[in-house]
Short mmCIF file of C-alpha atoms in Angstrom, two decimals:
data_model
loop_
_atom_site.label_atom_id
_atom_site.label_comp_id
_atom_site.label_asym_id
_atom_site.label_seq_id
_atom_site.Cartn_x
_atom_site.Cartn_y
_atom_site.Cartn_z
CA MET M 67 -26.44 -2.69 90.18
CA MET M 68 -23.39 -1.37 92.07
CA ALA M 69 -25.42 -1.15 95.26
CA MET M 70 -26.60 -4.73 94.78
CA MET M 71 -23.05 -5.94 94.22
CA LEU M 72 -21.84 -4.12 97.31
CA GLY M 73 -24.69 -5.63 99.29
CA VAL M 74 -23.83 -9.15 98.14
CA LEU M 75 -20.16 -8.55 98.93
CA ALA M 76 -21.01 -7.31 102.42
CA TRP M 77 -23.26 -10.36 102.99
CA ALA M 78 -20.51 -12.73 101.82
CA MET M 79 -17.96 -11.07 104.08
CA SER M 80 -20.29 -11.33 107.07
CA VAL M 81 -20.88 -15.04 106.39
CA GLN M 82 -17.15 -15.64 106.03
CA ALA M 83 -16.49 -13.83 109.30
CA ALA M 84 -19.17 -15.81 111.10
CA GLU M 85 -17.80 -19.12 109.80
CA ALA M 86 -14.25 -18.16 110.76
CA LYS M 87 -15.14 -17.72 114.42
CA PRO M 88 -13.92 -18.53 117.01
CA GLY M 89 -10.40 -17.19 117.14
CA THR M 90 -10.36 -14.99 114.05
CA SER M 91 -8.24 -12.26 115.68
CA LEU M 92 -5.38 -14.48 116.83
CA SER M 93 -2.92 -12.86 114.44
CA GLY M 94 0.51 -14.47 114.51
CA LYS M 95 -0.30 -17.07 117.17
CA ARG M 96 -0.03 -20.83 116.75
CA LEU M 97 -3.26 -22.56 117.76
CA VAL M 98 -3.09 -25.61 120.01
CA ILE M 99 -5.36 -27.93 121.97
CA ILE M 100 -3.98 -30.09 124.79
CA ASP M 101 -5.50 -33.50 125.49
CA ASP M 102 -4.04 -34.74 128.76
CA ASP M 103 -4.41 -36.76 131.95
CA VAL M 104 -3.25 -33.68 133.85
CA ILE M 105 -1.52 -34.31 137.17
CA GLY M 106 0.18 -31.50 139.04
CA LEU M 107 1.98 -28.59 137.42
CA ASN M 108 4.23 -30.67 135.21
CA GLY M 109 3.49 -31.55 131.59
CA VAL M 110 2.59 -29.67 128.44
CA PRO M 111 -0.07 -27.13 129.58
CA LEU M 112 2.12 -24.68 131.49
CA LEU M 113 4.84 -24.55 128.86
CA LEU M 114 2.40 -23.82 126.05
CA LEU M 115 0.36 -21.37 128.12
CA GLN M 116 3.55 -19.48 128.97
CA SER M 117 4.65 -19.29 125.32
CA PRO M 118 3.89 -15.81 123.89
CA ASP M 119 3.35 -17.04 120.32
CA VAL M 120 0.92 -19.82 121.26
CA ALA M 121 -2.85 -19.62 121.75
CA VAL M 122 -4.25 -22.51 123.75
CA LEU M 123 -7.84 -23.05 122.61
CA GLY M 124 -8.60 -25.51 125.39
CA ILE M 125 -7.50 -28.41 127.55
CA THR M 126 -9.43 -31.66 127.19
CA THR M 127 -8.99 -34.18 129.98
CA THR M 128 -8.99 -37.95 130.16
CA SER M 129 -8.29 -40.65 132.70
CA GLY M 130 -4.82 -42.14 132.75
CA SER M 131 -2.30 -41.47 135.47
CA VAL M 132 -5.30 -40.27 137.52
CA TRP M 133 -9.05 -40.34 136.94
CA ARG M 134 -10.54 -37.82 134.55
CA ASP M 135 -12.23 -35.72 137.25
CA THR M 136 -8.95 -35.41 139.15
CA ALA M 137 -7.15 -34.46 135.93
CA THR M 138 -9.87 -31.88 135.30
CA ALA M 139 -9.39 -30.38 138.76
CA TYR M 140 -5.64 -30.15 138.20
CA ALA M 141 -6.16 -28.41 134.85
CA LEU M 142 -8.59 -25.90 136.33
CA ARG M 143 -6.28 -25.14 139.24
CA THR M 144 -3.28 -24.75 136.94
CA LEU M 145 -5.15 -22.12 134.93
CA GLU M 146 -6.18 -20.28 138.11
CA ILE M 147 -2.59 -20.12 139.34
CA ILE M 148 -1.39 -18.40 136.18
CA GLY M 149 -4.49 -16.27 135.68
CA ARG M 150 -5.63 -17.98 132.49
CA THR M 151 -9.24 -18.74 133.31
CA ASP M 152 -10.11 -17.70 129.74
CA VAL M 153 -8.98 -21.19 128.61
CA PRO M 154 -11.76 -23.80 128.80
CA VAL M 155 -11.22 -27.19 130.45
CA VAL M 156 -13.37 -29.84 128.80
CA PRO M 157 -13.80 -33.26 130.47
CA GLY M 158 -13.54 -36.34 128.30
CA ALA M 159 -13.35 -40.10 128.78
CA THR M 160 -13.40 -41.67 132.23
CA PHE M 161 -12.83 -45.24 131.03
CA PRO M 162 -10.97 -46.82 128.11
CA LEU M 163 -12.90 -48.02 125.06
CA ILE M 164 -12.60 -51.73 125.95
CA ASN M 165 -9.89 -52.25 128.58
CA SER M 166 -11.01 -52.47 132.21
CA ALA M 167 -9.69 -53.12 135.70
CA GLU M 168 -11.19 -56.62 135.62
CA ALA M 169 -9.69 -57.43 132.22
CA THR M 170 -6.33 -56.16 133.40
CA LYS M 171 -6.42 -58.44 136.45
CA ARG M 172 -7.20 -61.42 134.23
CA TRP M 173 -4.33 -60.47 131.94
CA GLU M 174 -1.97 -60.17 134.91
CA GLY M 175 -3.01 -63.65 136.05
CA GLN M 176 -1.65 -65.01 132.79
CA TYR M 177 1.32 -62.77 132.03
CA GLY M 178 2.47 -61.16 135.29
CA ARG M 179 1.86 -57.89 137.08
CA LEU M 180 2.06 -54.54 135.38
CA ILE M 181 4.33 -52.02 137.08
CA PHE M 182 1.93 -49.09 136.88
CA LYS M 183 -1.81 -49.17 136.16
CA GLY M 184 -2.83 -45.60 136.94
CA PRO M 185 -5.77 -45.50 139.37
CA TRP M 186 -6.14 -49.28 138.97
CA THR M 187 -2.77 -49.74 140.66
CA ASP M 188 -3.28 -52.23 143.51
CA TYR M 189 0.30 -53.32 144.09
CA TRP M 190 2.81 -50.77 145.34
CA PRO M 191 6.18 -52.09 146.58
CA GLY M 192 7.25 -50.59 149.89
CA ASP M 193 10.43 -49.06 148.51
CA THR M 194 8.58 -47.07 145.82
CA ILE M 195 9.52 -43.39 146.00
CA GLN M 196 6.75 -41.77 143.97
CA ASP M 197 3.23 -41.27 145.29
CA HIS M 198 0.47 -43.81 144.70
CA PRO M 199 -1.93 -42.58 141.98
CA GLY M 200 -4.87 -42.54 144.37
CA SER M 201 -8.35 -43.94 144.78
CA SER M 202 -9.87 -46.63 142.58
CA ASP M 203 -13.14 -44.64 142.72
CA PRO M 204 -13.36 -42.37 139.63
CA THR M 205 -15.80 -40.01 141.38
CA LYS M 206 -13.45 -39.28 144.28
CA VAL M 207 -11.33 -36.18 143.69
CA PRO M 208 -8.72 -35.70 146.44
CA ASP M 209 -7.60 -32.37 147.84
CA LEU M 210 -4.90 -31.18 145.45
CA PRO M 211 -1.45 -30.30 146.83
CA ILE M 212 -1.50 -27.17 144.64
CA GLY M 213 -4.90 -26.14 146.01
CA ASN M 214 -8.41 -26.95 144.88
CA PRO M 215 -10.00 -25.05 141.97
CA SER M 216 -12.94 -22.72 142.43
CA ARG M 217 -13.89 -22.72 138.76
CA LYS M 218 -16.06 -25.34 137.03
CA PRO M 219 -15.21 -27.18 133.80
CA SER M 220 -17.02 -26.80 130.50
CA ALA M 221 -20.37 -28.56 130.10
CA GLU M 222 -19.28 -29.78 126.69
CA ILE M 223 -17.61 -33.15 126.22
CA ALA M 224 -14.04 -33.43 124.96
CA ALA M 225 -14.67 -35.23 121.66
CA ALA M 226 -17.34 -32.69 120.67
CA PHE M 227 -15.03 -29.80 121.58
CA LEU M 228 -12.18 -31.30 119.55
CA LEU M 229 -14.41 -31.74 116.51
CA ARG M 230 -15.88 -28.25 116.81
CA MET M 231 -12.54 -26.52 117.14
CA VAL M 232 -10.94 -28.39 114.27
CA LYS M 233 -13.90 -27.57 112.03
CA ALA M 234 -13.58 -23.91 113.01
CA HIS M 235 -9.83 -23.91 112.26
CA PRO M 236 -9.18 -26.58 109.61
CA GLY M 237 -5.49 -27.24 109.07
CA GLU M 238 -4.48 -24.73 111.77
CA ILE M 239 -4.54 -26.58 115.10
CA THR M 240 -1.63 -28.50 116.59
CA LEU M 241 -2.90 -31.18 118.94
CA PHE M 242 -0.86 -32.35 121.92
CA ALA M 243 -1.93 -35.77 123.20
CA THR M 244 -0.01 -36.53 126.37
CA GLY M 245 -2.33 -39.02 128.02
CA PRO M 246 -4.19 -42.08 126.75
CA MET M 247 -5.79 -41.70 123.31
CA THR M 248 -9.44 -42.27 124.25
CA ASN M 249 -10.75 -38.77 123.46
CA ILE M 250 -8.80 -38.70 120.20
CA ALA M 251 -10.19 -42.07 119.13
CA ILE M 252 -13.77 -41.05 119.94
CA ALA M 253 -13.43 -37.83 117.93
CA GLN M 254 -11.95 -39.69 114.96
CA SER M 255 -14.67 -42.35 115.12
CA MET M 256 -17.38 -39.68 115.17
CA ASP M 257 -15.90 -37.80 112.20
CA PRO M 258 -13.41 -39.60 109.92
CA SER M 259 -12.24 -36.21 108.57
CA PHE M 260 -11.09 -35.07 112.01
CA ALA M 261 -7.45 -36.20 111.81
CA ALA M 262 -6.98 -34.96 108.27
CA ASN M 263 -7.97 -31.44 109.35
CA VAL M 264 -5.53 -31.26 112.28
CA LYS M 265 -2.32 -29.48 111.30
CA GLU M 266 -0.07 -31.70 113.41
CA ILE M 267 -0.29 -34.05 116.37
CA LEU M 268 2.44 -34.65 118.94
CA TYR M 269 1.96 -37.38 121.51
CA MET M 270 3.77 -38.85 124.47
CA GLY M 271 3.29 -42.58 124.26
CA GLY M 272 4.83 -45.85 123.21
CA SER M 273 8.23 -47.35 123.88
CA LEU M 274 10.93 -48.75 121.60
CA ALA M 275 14.17 -49.67 123.34
CA PRO M 276 14.68 -47.37 126.35
CA HIS M 277 17.54 -47.85 128.78
CA GLN M 278 18.40 -46.26 132.11
CA ALA M 279 20.53 -43.22 131.32
CA LEU M 280 20.76 -41.53 134.74
CA GLN M 281 21.89 -42.82 138.12
CA GLY M 282 19.92 -42.74 141.36
CA ALA M 283 17.02 -44.44 143.07
CA SER M 284 14.32 -42.71 141.01
CA ALA M 285 15.92 -43.59 137.68
CA GLU M 286 16.33 -47.19 138.81
CA GLN M 287 12.69 -47.44 139.88
CA PHE M 288 11.31 -45.94 136.69
CA ALA M 289 13.47 -48.42 134.76
CA ARG M 290 11.22 -51.15 136.21
CA GLU M 291 8.67 -50.02 133.64
CA PHE M 292 10.76 -51.04 130.64
CA VAL M 293 13.73 -53.17 131.68
CA ASN M 294 11.86 -56.45 131.04
CA SER M 295 9.14 -55.10 128.76
CA PRO M 296 10.78 -52.50 126.50
CA ARG M 297 7.78 -52.12 124.18
CA ARG M 298 5.21 -51.39 126.91
CA GLU M 299 4.24 -47.88 127.98
CA PHE M 300 1.39 -46.79 130.24
CA ASN M 301 -0.45 -44.22 128.04
CA ILE M 302 -0.88 -46.83 125.33
CA ARG M 303 -1.46 -49.78 127.69
CA TRP M 304 -4.36 -48.00 129.42
CA ASP M 305 -6.37 -47.94 126.15
CA PRO M 306 -4.68 -49.96 123.37
CA GLU M 307 -7.76 -49.95 121.13
CA ALA M 308 -7.90 -46.15 121.18
CA ALA M 309 -4.19 -46.01 120.39
CA ARG M 310 -4.71 -48.26 117.37
CA ILE M 311 -7.55 -46.06 116.06
CA PHE M 312 -5.26 -43.05 116.48
CA ALA M 313 -2.35 -44.80 114.71
CA HIS M 314 -4.49 -45.57 111.64
CA ALA M 315 -6.03 -42.10 111.29
CA PRO M 316 -4.94 -39.92 108.33
CA TRP M 317 -2.95 -37.26 110.21
CA GLN M 318 -1.01 -34.71 108.18
CA LYS M 319 1.99 -34.93 110.51
CA ILE M 320 2.70 -37.09 113.58
CA SER M 321 5.50 -36.72 116.12
CA MET M 322 5.94 -39.51 118.64
CA ILE M 323 7.73 -39.00 121.96
CA PRO M 324 8.22 -42.51 123.33
CA VAL M 325 9.73 -43.37 126.72
CA ASP M 326 13.19 -43.52 125.13
CA PRO M 327 14.28 -39.84 125.32
CA SER M 328 12.73 -39.34 128.77
CA THR M 329 15.31 -41.57 130.49
CA GLY M 330 17.92 -38.85 129.98
CA THR M 331 15.77 -36.24 131.77
CA GLN M 332 14.72 -35.72 135.36
CA TRP M 333 13.08 -33.12 137.56
CA THR M 334 15.58 -32.03 140.20
CA ARG M 335 15.50 -29.85 143.28
CA ALA M 336 18.26 -27.73 141.76
CA PHE M 337 16.15 -26.98 138.68
CA LEU M 338 13.12 -26.01 140.77
CA ASP M 339 15.23 -23.90 143.15
CA GLY M 340 16.60 -22.04 140.15
CA LEU M 341 13.10 -20.77 139.40
CA LYS M 342 12.61 -19.18 142.83
CA PRO M 343 14.16 -15.76 142.12
CA ALA M 344 11.45 -14.98 139.56
CA GLY M 345 8.98 -14.78 142.45
CA THR M 346 5.83 -15.28 140.37
CA ALA M 347 2.71 -17.19 141.39
CA LEU M 348 3.81 -19.93 139.02
CA THR M 349 7.41 -20.27 140.16
CA ASP M 350 6.23 -20.25 143.77
CA ALA M 351 3.69 -23.00 143.05
CA LEU M 352 6.27 -25.06 141.17
CA GLN M 353 8.27 -25.45 144.37
CA ASN M 354 5.63 -27.93 145.54
CA GLY M 355 4.70 -29.14 142.07
CA PRO M 356 6.68 -31.75 140.10
CA GLN M 357 8.28 -34.46 142.19
CA PRO M 358 12.09 -34.46 141.93
CA GLY M 359 13.22 -37.69 140.32
CA PHE M 360 10.37 -37.93 137.80
CA PRO M 361 11.36 -38.00 134.12
CA MET M 362 10.26 -35.04 132.02
CA TRP M 363 8.01 -37.17 129.81
CA ASP M 364 5.47 -34.69 128.48
CA GLU M 365 7.77 -31.69 128.67
CA ILE M 366 9.78 -33.20 125.81
CA ALA M 367 6.68 -33.05 123.61
CA ALA M 368 6.19 -29.34 124.31
CA MET M 369 9.83 -28.35 124.03
CA ALA M 370 10.56 -30.36 120.87
CA TRP M 371 7.83 -28.30 119.21
CA LEU M 372 8.68 -24.95 120.78
CA ASN M 373 12.48 -25.38 120.52
CA PRO M 374 13.25 -27.97 117.81
CA GLU M 375 17.00 -27.55 118.33
CA ILE M 376 16.80 -29.60 121.54
CA VAL M 377 16.24 -32.78 119.49
CA THR M 378 19.53 -34.60 118.97
CA LYS M 379 18.21 -37.76 117.31
CA ASP M 380 15.01 -38.68 115.51
CA GLU M 381 13.87 -41.26 112.98
CA THR M 382 10.93 -41.91 110.69
CA LEU M 383 9.13 -45.15 111.57
CA TRP M 384 5.77 -46.69 110.78
CA ILE M 385 3.97 -47.23 114.10
CA ASP M 386 1.08 -49.35 115.30
CA PHE M 387 -0.06 -50.81 118.61
CA GLU M 388 -0.91 -54.38 119.59
CA THR M 389 -4.54 -55.03 120.51
CA SER M 390 -4.67 -58.84 120.65
CA GLN M 391 -5.34 -60.14 124.16
CA THR M 392 -1.89 -61.70 124.44
CA ALA M 393 1.25 -60.99 126.44
CA ALA M 394 1.97 -58.12 124.01
CA TYR M 395 -1.36 -56.33 124.58
CA GLY M 396 -0.68 -52.59 124.32
CA ASP M 397 2.88 -52.98 123.06
CA THR M 398 4.38 -50.64 120.45
CA LEU M 399 4.95 -52.04 116.96
CA SER M 400 7.39 -50.32 114.61
CA TRP M 401 8.89 -50.80 111.17
CA GLY M 402 11.12 -49.12 108.64
CA GLU M 403 9.48 -48.34 105.31
CA ALA M 404 10.80 -51.46 103.58
CA TYR M 405 9.40 -53.82 106.20
CA ARG M 406 6.05 -52.33 107.22
CA PRO M 407 2.94 -54.50 106.65
CA HIS M 408 0.88 -51.86 104.77
CA LEU M 409 -2.13 -52.39 107.01
CA GLY M 410 -2.97 -48.73 107.56
CA GLU M 411 -0.09 -47.76 109.85
CA GLN M 412 1.22 -44.19 109.42
CA ALA M 413 4.70 -42.74 109.12
CA GLN M 414 5.70 -40.92 112.30
CA ARG M 415 8.63 -38.79 113.32
CA VAL M 416 9.98 -40.53 116.41
CA ILE M 417 12.08 -38.42 118.80
CA LEU M 418 14.79 -40.61 120.32
CA SER M 419 17.01 -38.22 122.30
CA VAL M 420 17.19 -34.59 123.41
CA ASP M 421 19.77 -32.19 124.78
CA ARG M 422 18.76 -32.01 128.43
CA ALA M 423 20.68 -28.81 129.23
CA LYS M 424 19.16 -26.90 126.30
CA MET M 425 15.70 -28.18 127.12
CA GLU M 426 15.89 -27.21 130.79
CA ALA M 427 17.22 -23.73 129.93
CA ALA M 428 14.32 -23.14 127.54
CA MET M 429 11.81 -24.49 130.06
CA ALA M 430 13.17 -22.26 132.82
CA ALA M 431 12.86 -19.19 130.60
CA LEU M 432 9.18 -19.95 130.02
CA TYR M 433 8.41 -20.71 133.66
CA ARG M 434 10.03 -17.41 134.73
CA ARG M 435 7.92 -15.28 132.39
CA PRO M 436 5.45 -12.98 134.14
CA VAL M 437 1.96 -14.38 134.44
CA SER M 438 -1.13 -12.25 133.90
CA ALA M 439 -4.84 -12.84 133.54
CA SER M 440 -6.20 -13.65 130.10
CA SER M 441 -2.99 -12.95 128.21
CA ASN M 442 -4.80 -13.63 124.92
CA GLY M 443 -6.49 -10.31 125.49
CA GLY M 444 -9.95 -11.83 125.25
CA LYS M 445 -9.42 -12.68 121.59
CA ILE M 446 -10.11 -16.39 121.90
CA SER M 447 -13.77 -17.30 121.69
CA THR M 448 -14.20 -21.04 121.98
CA GLY M 449 -17.88 -20.96 122.80
CA ALA M 450 -17.44 -23.45 125.67
CA LYS M 451 -19.84 -23.01 128.57
CA ALA M 452 -18.95 -23.80 132.16
CA ARG M 453 -20.71 -26.64 133.94
CA ARG M 454 -23.04 -25.27 136.60
#
């Protein structure tokens, strides 16, 4: 009888171990997945990858600021630069759920031109400082200024990867969504339990009442985005229907980083030069990475989670997004608890301002950390296979 009991116990333990994979030996590390329209070395991926207490299970890519395949190339190259080719890059949506270039042109014919349309951008004033987002052809991946990747992405699709990882680690994964919400919406539509099993989601998107906080040509040009349309923001406007699906999903915890706090931040030459003495592959690459003058949009999402003390003002609001084909298409809707419509919108923590000096100091410390190959020690097993 004792032998039988021991045998049953051993069988149960083996089943439990098998079900717990992947990632069962990540003792003490916080698990994250990054869903992003990756462009260059800025954004969430580097900061989380450089954080010693964080295990990045994967980067899923989507179109937004650039096409998905370009974002995928940037993600792959970023991982090569810091020696983290153990992290899978999983391509996701190329196009929004419903929105399209043709529909956007029709909308503009009624309501006026959008300032920025990602790779659909066909109007670029001559005085614009930042680079044009590139080709209108989603299959054309340009040569990257940080070098082209030699590695291939996963053969899996982003929504499937998201569902698989969350099922493997229910209630343990923090999801960073710093591009349009298309992959998130697809995953939630495929499995209505998806959002409820994510520990927390932080996203860069939406806009409430931003105002220009810094002086200079770059700050003035980025203010074009919101000065006459304070509720419009690109990540949401690219795929409003996906954003609405996201906003109605039963997340355990949501943190919103709208445009508002980003107006008090900016990449500068002085900040990048301050990284040079570290002399790592990453700090060297960063010298030709983020464009000085750009706001630190996505970085706020990473640093508010890694270093909560940088947040100087936040508020709980109920958030939704406009999907009617009107002048407000893609706009952010918000209410206090007493005034919300009770139509499925969720309470969100909205970050409204940050301490720029504290944030930059914490970012610099992470960027200066030594980089080494597979710093998770081979302990992450995501099961993703490279595309051949």
